[in-house]
Coordinates of C-alpha atoms in Angstrom, one line a residue:
Chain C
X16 CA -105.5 129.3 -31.1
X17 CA -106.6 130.4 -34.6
X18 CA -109.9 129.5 -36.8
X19 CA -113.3 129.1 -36.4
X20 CA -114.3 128.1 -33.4
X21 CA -113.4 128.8 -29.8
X22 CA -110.5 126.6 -28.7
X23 CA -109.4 128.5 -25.6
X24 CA -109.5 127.4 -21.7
X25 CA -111.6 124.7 -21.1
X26 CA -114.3 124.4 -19.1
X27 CA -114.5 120.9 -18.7
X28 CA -112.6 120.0 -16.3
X29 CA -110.5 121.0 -13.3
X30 CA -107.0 121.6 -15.0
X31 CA -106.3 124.2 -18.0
X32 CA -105.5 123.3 -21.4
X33 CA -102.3 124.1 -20.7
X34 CA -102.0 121.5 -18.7
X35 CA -102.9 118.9 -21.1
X36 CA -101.3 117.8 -24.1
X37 CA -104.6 118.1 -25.9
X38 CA -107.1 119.9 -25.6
X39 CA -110.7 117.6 -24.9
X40 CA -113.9 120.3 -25.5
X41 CA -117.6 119.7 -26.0
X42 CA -118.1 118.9 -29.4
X43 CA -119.5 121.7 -31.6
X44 CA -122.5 121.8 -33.9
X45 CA -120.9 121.3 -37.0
X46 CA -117.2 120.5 -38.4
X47 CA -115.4 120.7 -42.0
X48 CA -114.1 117.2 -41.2
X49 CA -114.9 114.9 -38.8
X50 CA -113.0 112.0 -37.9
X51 CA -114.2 108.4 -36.7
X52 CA -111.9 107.4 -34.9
X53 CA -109.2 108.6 -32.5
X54 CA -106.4 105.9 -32.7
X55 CA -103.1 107.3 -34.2
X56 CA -104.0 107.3 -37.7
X57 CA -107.0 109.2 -36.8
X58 CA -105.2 111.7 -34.7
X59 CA -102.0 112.0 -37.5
X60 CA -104.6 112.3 -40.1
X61 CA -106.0 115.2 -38.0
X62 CA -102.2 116.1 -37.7
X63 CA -101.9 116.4 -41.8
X64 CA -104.7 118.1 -42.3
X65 CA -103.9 121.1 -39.9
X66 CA -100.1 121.7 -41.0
X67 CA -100.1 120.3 -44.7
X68 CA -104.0 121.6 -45.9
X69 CA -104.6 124.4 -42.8
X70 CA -108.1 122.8 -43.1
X71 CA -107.9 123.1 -38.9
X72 CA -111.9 123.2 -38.1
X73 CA -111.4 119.3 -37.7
X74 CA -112.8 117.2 -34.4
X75 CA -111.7 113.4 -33.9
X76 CA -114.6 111.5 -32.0
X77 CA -113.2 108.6 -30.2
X78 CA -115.9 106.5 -28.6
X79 CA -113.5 105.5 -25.3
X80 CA -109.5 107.7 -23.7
X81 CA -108.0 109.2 -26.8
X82 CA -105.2 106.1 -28.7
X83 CA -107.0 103.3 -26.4
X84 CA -108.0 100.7 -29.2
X85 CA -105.4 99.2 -30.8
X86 CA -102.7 102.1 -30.5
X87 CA -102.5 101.2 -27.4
X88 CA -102.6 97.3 -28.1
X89 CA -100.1 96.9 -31.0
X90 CA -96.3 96.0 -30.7
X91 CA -94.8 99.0 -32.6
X92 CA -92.8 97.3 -34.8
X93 CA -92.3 99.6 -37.9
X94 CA -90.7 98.5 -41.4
X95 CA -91.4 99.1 -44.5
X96 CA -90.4 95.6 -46.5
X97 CA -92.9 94.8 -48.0
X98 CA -93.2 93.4 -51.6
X99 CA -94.7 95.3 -53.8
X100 CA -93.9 98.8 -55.6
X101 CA -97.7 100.1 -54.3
X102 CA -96.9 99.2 -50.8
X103 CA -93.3 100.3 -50.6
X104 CA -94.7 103.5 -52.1
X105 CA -96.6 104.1 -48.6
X106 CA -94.8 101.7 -46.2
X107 CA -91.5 103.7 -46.9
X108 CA -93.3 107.1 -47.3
X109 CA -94.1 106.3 -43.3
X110 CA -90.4 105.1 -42.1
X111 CA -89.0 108.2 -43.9
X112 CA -91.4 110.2 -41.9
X113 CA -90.6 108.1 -38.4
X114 CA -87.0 109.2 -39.0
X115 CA -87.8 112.8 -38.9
X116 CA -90.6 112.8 -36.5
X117 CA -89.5 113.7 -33.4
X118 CA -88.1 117.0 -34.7
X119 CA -91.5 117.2 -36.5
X120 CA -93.5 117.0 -32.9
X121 CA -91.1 118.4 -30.7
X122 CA -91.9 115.3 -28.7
X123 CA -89.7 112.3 -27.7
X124 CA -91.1 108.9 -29.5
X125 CA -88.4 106.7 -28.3
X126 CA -87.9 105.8 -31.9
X127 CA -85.0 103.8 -31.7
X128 CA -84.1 102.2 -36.0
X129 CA -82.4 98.9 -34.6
X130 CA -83.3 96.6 -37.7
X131 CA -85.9 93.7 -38.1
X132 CA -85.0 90.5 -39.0
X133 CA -88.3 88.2 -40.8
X134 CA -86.9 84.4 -40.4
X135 CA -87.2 81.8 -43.0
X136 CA -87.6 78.3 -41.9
X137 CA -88.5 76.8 -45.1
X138 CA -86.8 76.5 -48.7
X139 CA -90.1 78.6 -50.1
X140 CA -89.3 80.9 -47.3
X141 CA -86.0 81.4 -48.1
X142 CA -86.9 81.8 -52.0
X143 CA -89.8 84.4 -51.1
X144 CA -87.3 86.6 -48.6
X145 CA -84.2 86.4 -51.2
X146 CA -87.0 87.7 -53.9
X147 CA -88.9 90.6 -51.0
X148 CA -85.5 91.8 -50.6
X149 CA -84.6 92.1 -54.1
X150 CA -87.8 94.4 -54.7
X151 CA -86.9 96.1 -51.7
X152 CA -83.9 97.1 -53.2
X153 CA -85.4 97.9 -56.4
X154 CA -87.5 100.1 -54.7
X155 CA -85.6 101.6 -52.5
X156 CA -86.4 100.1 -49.4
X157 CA -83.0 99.1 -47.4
X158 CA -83.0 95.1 -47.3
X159 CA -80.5 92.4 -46.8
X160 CA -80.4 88.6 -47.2
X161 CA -78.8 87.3 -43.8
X162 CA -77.6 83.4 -43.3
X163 CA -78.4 81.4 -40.4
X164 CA -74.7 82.9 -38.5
X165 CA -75.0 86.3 -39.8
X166 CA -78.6 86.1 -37.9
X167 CA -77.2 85.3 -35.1
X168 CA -74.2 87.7 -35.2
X169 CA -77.3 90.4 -35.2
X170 CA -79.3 88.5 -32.8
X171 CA -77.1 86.6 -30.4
X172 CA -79.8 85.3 -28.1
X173 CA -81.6 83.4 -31.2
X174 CA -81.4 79.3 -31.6
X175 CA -80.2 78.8 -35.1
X176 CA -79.9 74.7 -33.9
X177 CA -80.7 73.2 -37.4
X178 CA -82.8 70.6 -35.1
X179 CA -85.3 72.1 -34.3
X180 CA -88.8 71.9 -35.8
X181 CA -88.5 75.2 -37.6
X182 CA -85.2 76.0 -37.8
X183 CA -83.4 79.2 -39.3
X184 CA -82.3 79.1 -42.7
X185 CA -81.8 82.6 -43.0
X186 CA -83.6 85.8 -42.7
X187 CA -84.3 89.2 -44.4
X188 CA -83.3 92.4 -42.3
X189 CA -84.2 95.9 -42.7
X190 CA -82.0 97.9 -40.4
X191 CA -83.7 101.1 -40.4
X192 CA -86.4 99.1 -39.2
X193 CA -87.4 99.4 -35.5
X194 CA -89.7 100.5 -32.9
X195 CA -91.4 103.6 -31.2
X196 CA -93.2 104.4 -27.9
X197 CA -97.2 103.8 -29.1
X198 CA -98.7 106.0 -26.9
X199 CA -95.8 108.7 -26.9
X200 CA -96.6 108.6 -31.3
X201 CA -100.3 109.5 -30.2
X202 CA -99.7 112.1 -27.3
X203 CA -97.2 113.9 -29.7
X204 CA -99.4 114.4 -32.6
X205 CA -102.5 114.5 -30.5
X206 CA -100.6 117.7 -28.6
X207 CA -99.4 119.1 -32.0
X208 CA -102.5 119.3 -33.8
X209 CA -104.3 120.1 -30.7
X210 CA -102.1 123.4 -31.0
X211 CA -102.9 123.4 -34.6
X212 CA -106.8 123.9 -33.7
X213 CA -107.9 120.3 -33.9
X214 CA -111.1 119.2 -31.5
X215 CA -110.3 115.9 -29.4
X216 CA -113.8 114.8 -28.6
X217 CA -113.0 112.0 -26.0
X218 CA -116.0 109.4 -24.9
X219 CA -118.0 109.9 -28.3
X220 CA -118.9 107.2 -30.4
X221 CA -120.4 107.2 -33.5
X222 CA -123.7 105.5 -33.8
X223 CA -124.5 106.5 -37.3
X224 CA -124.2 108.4 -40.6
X225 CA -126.2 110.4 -41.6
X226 CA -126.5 110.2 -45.6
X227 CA -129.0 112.5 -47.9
X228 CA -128.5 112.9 -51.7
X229 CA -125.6 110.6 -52.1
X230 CA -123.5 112.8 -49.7
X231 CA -122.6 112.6 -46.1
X232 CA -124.1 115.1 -44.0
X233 CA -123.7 114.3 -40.1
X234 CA -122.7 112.0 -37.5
X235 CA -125.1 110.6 -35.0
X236 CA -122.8 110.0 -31.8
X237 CA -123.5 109.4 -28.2
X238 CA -123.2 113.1 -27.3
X239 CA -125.5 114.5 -30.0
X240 CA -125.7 115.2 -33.6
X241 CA -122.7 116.4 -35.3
X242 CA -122.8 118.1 -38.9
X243 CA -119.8 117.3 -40.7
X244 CA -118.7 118.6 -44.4
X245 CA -116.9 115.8 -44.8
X246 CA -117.1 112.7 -42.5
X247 CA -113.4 110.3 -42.1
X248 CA -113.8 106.7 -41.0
X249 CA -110.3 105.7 -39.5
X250 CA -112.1 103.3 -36.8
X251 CA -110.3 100.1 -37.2
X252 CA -111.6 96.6 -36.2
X253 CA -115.0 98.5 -36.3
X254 CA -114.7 100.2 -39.7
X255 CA -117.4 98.1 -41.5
X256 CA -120.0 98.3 -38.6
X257 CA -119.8 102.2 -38.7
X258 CA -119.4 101.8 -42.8
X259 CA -122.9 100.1 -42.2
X260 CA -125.1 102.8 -41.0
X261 CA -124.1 104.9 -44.6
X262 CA -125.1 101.8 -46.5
X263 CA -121.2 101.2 -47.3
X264 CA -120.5 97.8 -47.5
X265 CA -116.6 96.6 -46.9
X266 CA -114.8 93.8 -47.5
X267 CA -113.1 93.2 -44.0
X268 CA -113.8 90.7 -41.5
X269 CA -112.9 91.7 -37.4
X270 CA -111.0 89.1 -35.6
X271 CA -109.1 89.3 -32.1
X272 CA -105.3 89.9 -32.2
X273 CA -103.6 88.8 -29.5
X274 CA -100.2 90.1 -27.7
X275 CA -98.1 90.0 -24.5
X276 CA -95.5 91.3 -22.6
X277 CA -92.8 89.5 -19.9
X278 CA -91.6 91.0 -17.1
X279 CA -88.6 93.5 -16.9
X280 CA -85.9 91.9 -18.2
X281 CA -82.3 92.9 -18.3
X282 CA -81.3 94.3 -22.3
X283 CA -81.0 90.7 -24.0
X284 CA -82.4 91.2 -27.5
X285 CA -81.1 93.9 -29.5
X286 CA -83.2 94.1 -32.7
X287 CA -86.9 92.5 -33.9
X288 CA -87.5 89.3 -34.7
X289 CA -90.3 88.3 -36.6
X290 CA -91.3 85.0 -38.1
X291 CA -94.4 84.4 -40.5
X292 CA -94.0 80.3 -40.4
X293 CA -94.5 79.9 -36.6
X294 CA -96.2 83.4 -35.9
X295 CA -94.6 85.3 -33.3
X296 CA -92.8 88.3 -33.6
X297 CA -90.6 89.6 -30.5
X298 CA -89.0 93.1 -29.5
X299 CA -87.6 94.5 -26.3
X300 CA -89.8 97.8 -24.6
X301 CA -86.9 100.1 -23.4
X302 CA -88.7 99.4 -20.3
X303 CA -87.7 95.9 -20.5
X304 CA -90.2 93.6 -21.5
X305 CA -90.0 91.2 -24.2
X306 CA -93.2 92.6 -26.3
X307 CA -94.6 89.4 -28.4
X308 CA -97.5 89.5 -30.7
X309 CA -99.5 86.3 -31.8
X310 CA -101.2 85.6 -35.4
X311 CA -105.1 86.6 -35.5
X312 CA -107.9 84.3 -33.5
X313 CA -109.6 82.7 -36.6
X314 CA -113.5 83.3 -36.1
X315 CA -114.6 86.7 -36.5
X316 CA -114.7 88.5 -33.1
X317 CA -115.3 92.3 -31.6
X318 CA -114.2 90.7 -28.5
X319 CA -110.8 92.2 -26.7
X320 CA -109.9 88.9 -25.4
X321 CA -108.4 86.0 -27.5
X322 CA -108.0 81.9 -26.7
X323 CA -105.4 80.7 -24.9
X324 CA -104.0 78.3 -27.0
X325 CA -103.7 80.8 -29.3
X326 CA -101.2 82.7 -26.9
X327 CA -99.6 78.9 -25.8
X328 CA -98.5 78.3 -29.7
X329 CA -96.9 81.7 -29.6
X330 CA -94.8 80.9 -26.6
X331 CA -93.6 77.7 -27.9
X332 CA -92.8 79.0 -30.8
X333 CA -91.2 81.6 -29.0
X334 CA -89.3 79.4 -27.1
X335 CA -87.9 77.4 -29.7
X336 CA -86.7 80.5 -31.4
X337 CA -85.3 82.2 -28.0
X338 CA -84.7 79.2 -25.1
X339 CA -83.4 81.8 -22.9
X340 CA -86.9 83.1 -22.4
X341 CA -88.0 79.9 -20.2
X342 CA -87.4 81.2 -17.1
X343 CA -89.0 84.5 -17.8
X344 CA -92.9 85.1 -16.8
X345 CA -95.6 86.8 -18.5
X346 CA -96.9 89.7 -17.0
X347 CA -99.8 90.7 -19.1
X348 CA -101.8 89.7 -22.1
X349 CA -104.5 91.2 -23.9
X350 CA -106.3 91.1 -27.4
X351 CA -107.4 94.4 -30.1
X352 CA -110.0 93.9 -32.5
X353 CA -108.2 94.4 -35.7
X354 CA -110.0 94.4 -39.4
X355 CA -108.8 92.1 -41.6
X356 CA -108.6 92.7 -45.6
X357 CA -108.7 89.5 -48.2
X358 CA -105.1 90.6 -49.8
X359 CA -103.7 91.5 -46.5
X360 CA -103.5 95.3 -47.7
X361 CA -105.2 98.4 -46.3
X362 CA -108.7 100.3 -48.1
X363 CA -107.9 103.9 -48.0
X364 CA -109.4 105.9 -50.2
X365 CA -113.5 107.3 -51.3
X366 CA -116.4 105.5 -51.1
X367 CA -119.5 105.6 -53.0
X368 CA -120.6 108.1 -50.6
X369 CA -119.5 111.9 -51.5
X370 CA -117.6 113.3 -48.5
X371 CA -117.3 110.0 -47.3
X372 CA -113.5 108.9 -46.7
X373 CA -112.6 105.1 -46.0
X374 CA -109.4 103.9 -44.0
X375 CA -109.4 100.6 -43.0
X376 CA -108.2 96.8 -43.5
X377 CA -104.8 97.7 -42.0
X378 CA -105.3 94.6 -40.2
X379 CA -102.7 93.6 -37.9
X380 CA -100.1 95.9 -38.9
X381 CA -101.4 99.6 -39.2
X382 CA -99.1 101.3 -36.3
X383 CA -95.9 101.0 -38.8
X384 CA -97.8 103.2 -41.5
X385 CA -99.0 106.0 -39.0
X386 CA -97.3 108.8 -39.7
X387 CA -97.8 107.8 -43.8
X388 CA -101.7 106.9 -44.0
X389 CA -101.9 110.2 -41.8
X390 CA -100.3 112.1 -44.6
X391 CA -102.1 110.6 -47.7
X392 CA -105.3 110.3 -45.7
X393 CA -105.3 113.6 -44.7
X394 CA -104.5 114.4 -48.8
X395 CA -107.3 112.3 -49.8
X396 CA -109.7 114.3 -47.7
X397 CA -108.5 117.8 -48.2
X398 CA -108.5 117.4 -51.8
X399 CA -111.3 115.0 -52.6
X400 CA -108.7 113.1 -55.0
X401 CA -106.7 110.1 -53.4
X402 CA -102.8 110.9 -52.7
X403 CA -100.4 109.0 -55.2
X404 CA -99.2 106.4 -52.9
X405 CA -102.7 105.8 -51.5
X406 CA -104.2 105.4 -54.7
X407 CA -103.6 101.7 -55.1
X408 CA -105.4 101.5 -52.4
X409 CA -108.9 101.2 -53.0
X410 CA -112.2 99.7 -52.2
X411 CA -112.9 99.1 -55.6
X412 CA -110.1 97.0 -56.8
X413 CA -111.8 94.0 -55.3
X414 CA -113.9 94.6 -58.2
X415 CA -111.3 95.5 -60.9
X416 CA -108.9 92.4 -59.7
X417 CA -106.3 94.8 -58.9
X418 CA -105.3 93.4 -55.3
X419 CA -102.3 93.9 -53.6
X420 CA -101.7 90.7 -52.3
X421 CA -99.2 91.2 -49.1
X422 CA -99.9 88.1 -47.5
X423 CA -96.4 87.2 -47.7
X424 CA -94.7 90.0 -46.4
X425 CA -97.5 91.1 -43.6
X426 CA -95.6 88.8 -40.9
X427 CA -98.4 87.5 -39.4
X428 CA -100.9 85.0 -41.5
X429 CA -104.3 86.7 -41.7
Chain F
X27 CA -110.6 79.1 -26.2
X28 CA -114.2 77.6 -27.3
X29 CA -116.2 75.2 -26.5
X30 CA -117.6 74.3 -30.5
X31 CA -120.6 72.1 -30.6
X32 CA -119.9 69.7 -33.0
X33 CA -123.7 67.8 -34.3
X34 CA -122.0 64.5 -34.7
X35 CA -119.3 64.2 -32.0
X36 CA -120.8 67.4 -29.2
X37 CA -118.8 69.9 -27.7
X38 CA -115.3 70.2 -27.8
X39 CA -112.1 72.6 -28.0
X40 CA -111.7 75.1 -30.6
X41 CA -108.2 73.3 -31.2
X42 CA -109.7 70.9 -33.3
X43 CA -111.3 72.8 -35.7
X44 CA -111.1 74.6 -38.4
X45 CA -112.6 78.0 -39.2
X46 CA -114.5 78.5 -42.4
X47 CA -116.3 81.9 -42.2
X48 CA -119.5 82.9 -42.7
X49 CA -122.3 80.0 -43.2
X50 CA -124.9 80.3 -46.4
X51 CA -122.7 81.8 -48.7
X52 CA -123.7 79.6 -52.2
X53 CA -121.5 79.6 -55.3
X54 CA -123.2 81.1 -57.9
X55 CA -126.1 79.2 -60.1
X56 CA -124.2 80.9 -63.3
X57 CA -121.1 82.9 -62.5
X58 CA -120.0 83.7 -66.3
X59 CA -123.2 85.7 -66.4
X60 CA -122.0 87.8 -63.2
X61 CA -120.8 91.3 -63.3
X62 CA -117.4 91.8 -62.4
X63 CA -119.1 93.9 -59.3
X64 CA -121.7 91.1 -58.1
X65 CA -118.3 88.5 -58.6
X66 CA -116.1 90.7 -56.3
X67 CA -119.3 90.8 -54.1
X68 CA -119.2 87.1 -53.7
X69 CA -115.5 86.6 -53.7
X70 CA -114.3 88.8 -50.9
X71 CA -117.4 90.9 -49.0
X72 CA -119.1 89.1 -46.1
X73 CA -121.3 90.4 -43.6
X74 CA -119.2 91.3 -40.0
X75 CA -122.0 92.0 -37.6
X76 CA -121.0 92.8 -34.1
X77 CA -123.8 90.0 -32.3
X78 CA -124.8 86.9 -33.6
X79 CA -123.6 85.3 -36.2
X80 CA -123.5 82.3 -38.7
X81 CA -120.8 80.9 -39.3
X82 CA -119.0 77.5 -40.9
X83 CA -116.5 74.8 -38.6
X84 CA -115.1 71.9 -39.5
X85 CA -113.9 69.5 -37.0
X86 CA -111.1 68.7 -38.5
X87 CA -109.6 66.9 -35.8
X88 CA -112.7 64.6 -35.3
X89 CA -115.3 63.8 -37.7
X90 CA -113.8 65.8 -40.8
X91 CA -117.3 67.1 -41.1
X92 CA -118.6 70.9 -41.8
X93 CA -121.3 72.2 -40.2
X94 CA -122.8 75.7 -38.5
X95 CA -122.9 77.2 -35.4
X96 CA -124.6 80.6 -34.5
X97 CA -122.3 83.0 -32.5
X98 CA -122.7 85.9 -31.3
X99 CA -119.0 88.1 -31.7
X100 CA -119.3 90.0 -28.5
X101 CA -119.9 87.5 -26.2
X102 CA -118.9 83.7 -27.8
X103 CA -122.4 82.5 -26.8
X104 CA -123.4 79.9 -29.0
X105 CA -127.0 79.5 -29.6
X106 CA -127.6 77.1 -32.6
X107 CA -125.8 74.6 -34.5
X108 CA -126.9 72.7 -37.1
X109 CA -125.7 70.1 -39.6
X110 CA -125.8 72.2 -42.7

C-alpha cells in the first residue's frame, strides 16, 4: 500500500486484510475526497480516482455493508439506447467500459452481452422505437428495429398473440446489451481500489456537511467528524436529504422501486425483455431466477417496501407477455429507495458549494452507467471541471431549460 | 398498499387514487416577472423530507376530488387530511 496514510493489517477485526476483498479501517481525521455513499458508483468513482487521477487518499462512508442500497436491489440490466446524443455520450461510454471490465478488475462480473429487446405495444410506441433506434445508430449505439416474429425468433418464450391487451408490434434490440453479477461489479472495484489505497469506511453515515466560506469543509458522520478537501455525494434515493444539511437544494423526489425474483428455473429466456407500456422488465440470474422489476410506487417514500398491487400489475403484465411463467412462484421481493429526476436524467456535476460534487437523479436505472458515471465523476472531482460526457448533466439546466428529457427511453415511467 | 383517507368518501385503497405530489405549491401571482431561477424553482424543485409530509391525492376512482393528506415517508402513517 502506497500514500498517505497507513493502510496496512487491520486491526479491526479477526481476519487480515488479506483476507478481504477490501480493506474496512477506522476512518481517519481528514481525507482529499470523501465519498457519500458506498453503492457502486461510489465505490467505481473511488475506483477512477485512484488509477485514472492517483488522487488515492480517498475514503467512501457508507452508512450500512458496503453495495447494500440499491446495488444490491437493482436488476442489472445494462444498455445504452437511449435517445439522445448527451446520453449516448455517457450511457455508451459505460457499456464500452462493461465489455472490458473484467480484464480491468481481474475479477469475474458474469457479464454476459445477450441483447435487450424494449417492446412496443402501441403505434406511438412503434414510431418512438423506429426513431430511438435511428439516433442510436447515428450515434453509434448498436440498435435494431425487430417485428413481432423476429421478436420472437430472439425470444421464443414471448406471446406475440395480437389478442392480447398489449400486444407486440415490434421491438427495438441492442445486442450488446445485457446483464452483470451486482454485487460481483461492487466487490471487484471495491477490491481494486482498495489495493489502489482507497478507505472503505463501512457503518458510517453522514449526518451533515459542514460548509464555511462557500466551501465544503467536513463531514459530520456517526463515527465522528471527518475533514474532507473535497466532499462527493453519490448517496442515491437519499441524495437531497444529505444535499440538505449544505443548504443544497435538488430537484429529485425519492419513491420506492420495487423488484422480484422466482424461483430457480431451468434456462427458458435467453435475452432481456423490457416494456415501458405495461412496466415490467424481465431477465434470467445465471442462477436461475426470472429477475423482474416494477415501475416506481407513486408517493414519495424512503421506505424499502413497496404496495402490493404495485408488484400484482407487474405480474400480470408479466404473464401476458410470458404465459409460461404461471406455474412458476416468487421467491422474494423487496423495494430500493431510488431518486427520481423531472426529465428522467441523472445530476452529475458541481454545486453551488466549492468542493462540493453532486451525483444523483439516476433514478431507476443507475447500475447500467456504473462503470461510466465512475469515470466522469471521478474526472469531475479530480479536476474541479465536469468531464465532457457529464457536462450535460447539470443541476443547473433546470434553470437554463436545457433538460434531457429521457422519459421515453428510461423503460420504466418515472 | 395504503389505506388513503379520503374527506368526502373515508378511507380506502391507494388503487383508487391518484398521486399529485407535494400539497401548497401555488402558481405564481405574476410569473412573467419571475427569474428564470425562481421559475425552475417552481417548476421542478420540491421539498423530499424523510418524515412527514404534505402531499396532494385525488380519488380518482371515487369522488374525482383533490385533497391533502399528511404522511410521514418512513413509516406511511397518516396523521392529517384535509379538504384543501
Amino acid at each position: 500500500m502506497t500514500g498517505p496514510h497507513a493502510n496496512g493489517p487491520r486491526t479491526n477485526g479477526p481476519r487480515a486484510m488479506s483476507d478481504r476483498l477490501w480493506n474496512s479501517p477506522e476512518p481517519d481525521a481528514a481525507y482529499d475526497v470523501v465519498i457519500v455513499g458506498g453503492g457502486g458508483h461510489g465505490i467505481a468513482t473511488a475506483y477512477y480516482l485512484a488509477k485514472n487521477h492517483g488522487v488515492t487518499n480517498v475514503a467512501v462512508l457508507e452508512k450500512g455493508w458496503l453495495a447494500g442500497g440499491n446495488m444490491a436491489r437493482n436488476t442489472t440490466i445494462i444498455r445504452s439506447n437511449y435517445l439522445w446524443d448527451e446520453s449516448a455520450g455517457i450511457y455508451e461510454h459505460a457499456l464500452k467500459l462493461w465489455e472490458g471490465l473484467e480484464d480491468e478488475l481481474g475479477y469475474d462480473l458474469l457479464f454476459s452481452q445477450r441483447g435487450v429487446l424494449n417492446l412496443a405495444h402501441s403505434l406511438q410506441d412503434v414510431r418512438d422505437g423506429v426513431r430511438r433506434v435511428n439516433a442510436n445508430r447515428l450515434n453509434g449505439v448498436d440498435a435494431e428495429w425487430l417485428d413481432p416474429e423476429q421478436v420472437k425468433e430472439v425470444c421464443p418464450i414471448i406471446s406475440i398473440d395480437p389478442g392480447t391487451r398489449y400486444p407486440v408490434l415490434g421491438a427495438t434490440y441492442q445486442p450488446r446489451g445485457g446483464i452483470a453479477k451486482h454485487d460481483y461489479v461492487a466487490w471487484g472495484y471495491a477490491r481494486a481500489a482498495s489495493a489502489l489505497g482507497v478507505h472503505f469506511v463501512e457503518h458510517c453515515e453522514v449526518t451533515g456537511l459542514e460548509v464555511s466560506g462557500g466551501r465544503v469543509r467536513a463531514v459530520e458522520t456517526t463515527r465522528g467528524r471527518i475533514a474532507a478537501g473535497r466532499v462527493a455525494l453519490s448517496a442515491a434515493g437519499h441524495s437531497s436529504v444529505v444535499a440538505g444539511t449544505a443548504g443544497v437544494r435538488l430537484p429529485v423526489q425519492s419513491h420506492t422501486l420495487q423488484a422480484l425474483v422466482s424461483e430457480l428455473l431451468e434456462p427458458v429466456h435467453p435475452t432481456v425483455v423490457m416494456s415501458n407500456a405495461v412496466h415490467v422488465y424481465v431477465s434470467q440470474a445465471h442462477k436461475g431466477e426470472l429477475v423482474m422489476g416494477a415501475g416506481i410506487d407513486a408517493a414519495n417514500s424512503y421506505r424499502r417496501r413497496g404496495a402490493f398491487h404495485i408488484i400484482e400489475r407487474q405480474m400480470a403484465a408479466a404473464l401476458e407477455l410470458f404465459p409460461c411463467f404461471a406455474r412458476a412462484h416468487v421467491l422474494r421481493t423487496w423495494g430500493g429507495v431510488v431518486d427520481v429526476s423531472p426529465d428522467a436524467s441523472p445530476i452529475v456535476g458541481l454545486t453551488p458549494v466549492d468542493g462540493l460534487y453532486v451525483n444523483c437523479g439516476w433514478g431507476t436505472g443507475g447500475f447500467k452507467a456504473t462503470p461510466g458515471v465512475g469515470w466522469c465523476y471521478a474526472h469531475t472531482i479530480a479536476t474541479g471541471e465536469p468531464h465532457p460526457l457529464n457536462a450535460p448533466f447539470t443541476l443547473d439546466r433546470f434553470t437554463t431549460g436545457a433538460l434531457v428529457d429521457e422519459h421515453g427511453a428510461a423503460a420504466v415511467a418515472h | 398498499m395504503l389505506l388513503i383517507p379520503c374527506p368526502w368518501c373515508g378511507a380506502r385503497d391507494e388503487a383508487e387514487f391518484h398521486y399529485g405530489g407535494q400539497a401548497h405549491v401555488a402558481y405564481p401571482a405574476d410569473p412573467a416577472a419571475l427569474t428564470d431561477e425562481e421559475w425552475a424553482r417552481y417548476l421542478f424543485f420540491r421539498d423530499n423530507p424523510m418524515g412527514p409530509f404534505a402531499e396532494r391525492w385525488n380519488h380518482t376512482a371515487g369522488c374525482r376530488r383533490w385533497f391533502t393528506v399528511t404522511r410521514d415517508t418512513m413509516t406511511n402513517a397518516i396523521t392529517r387530511e384535509t379538504t384543501r
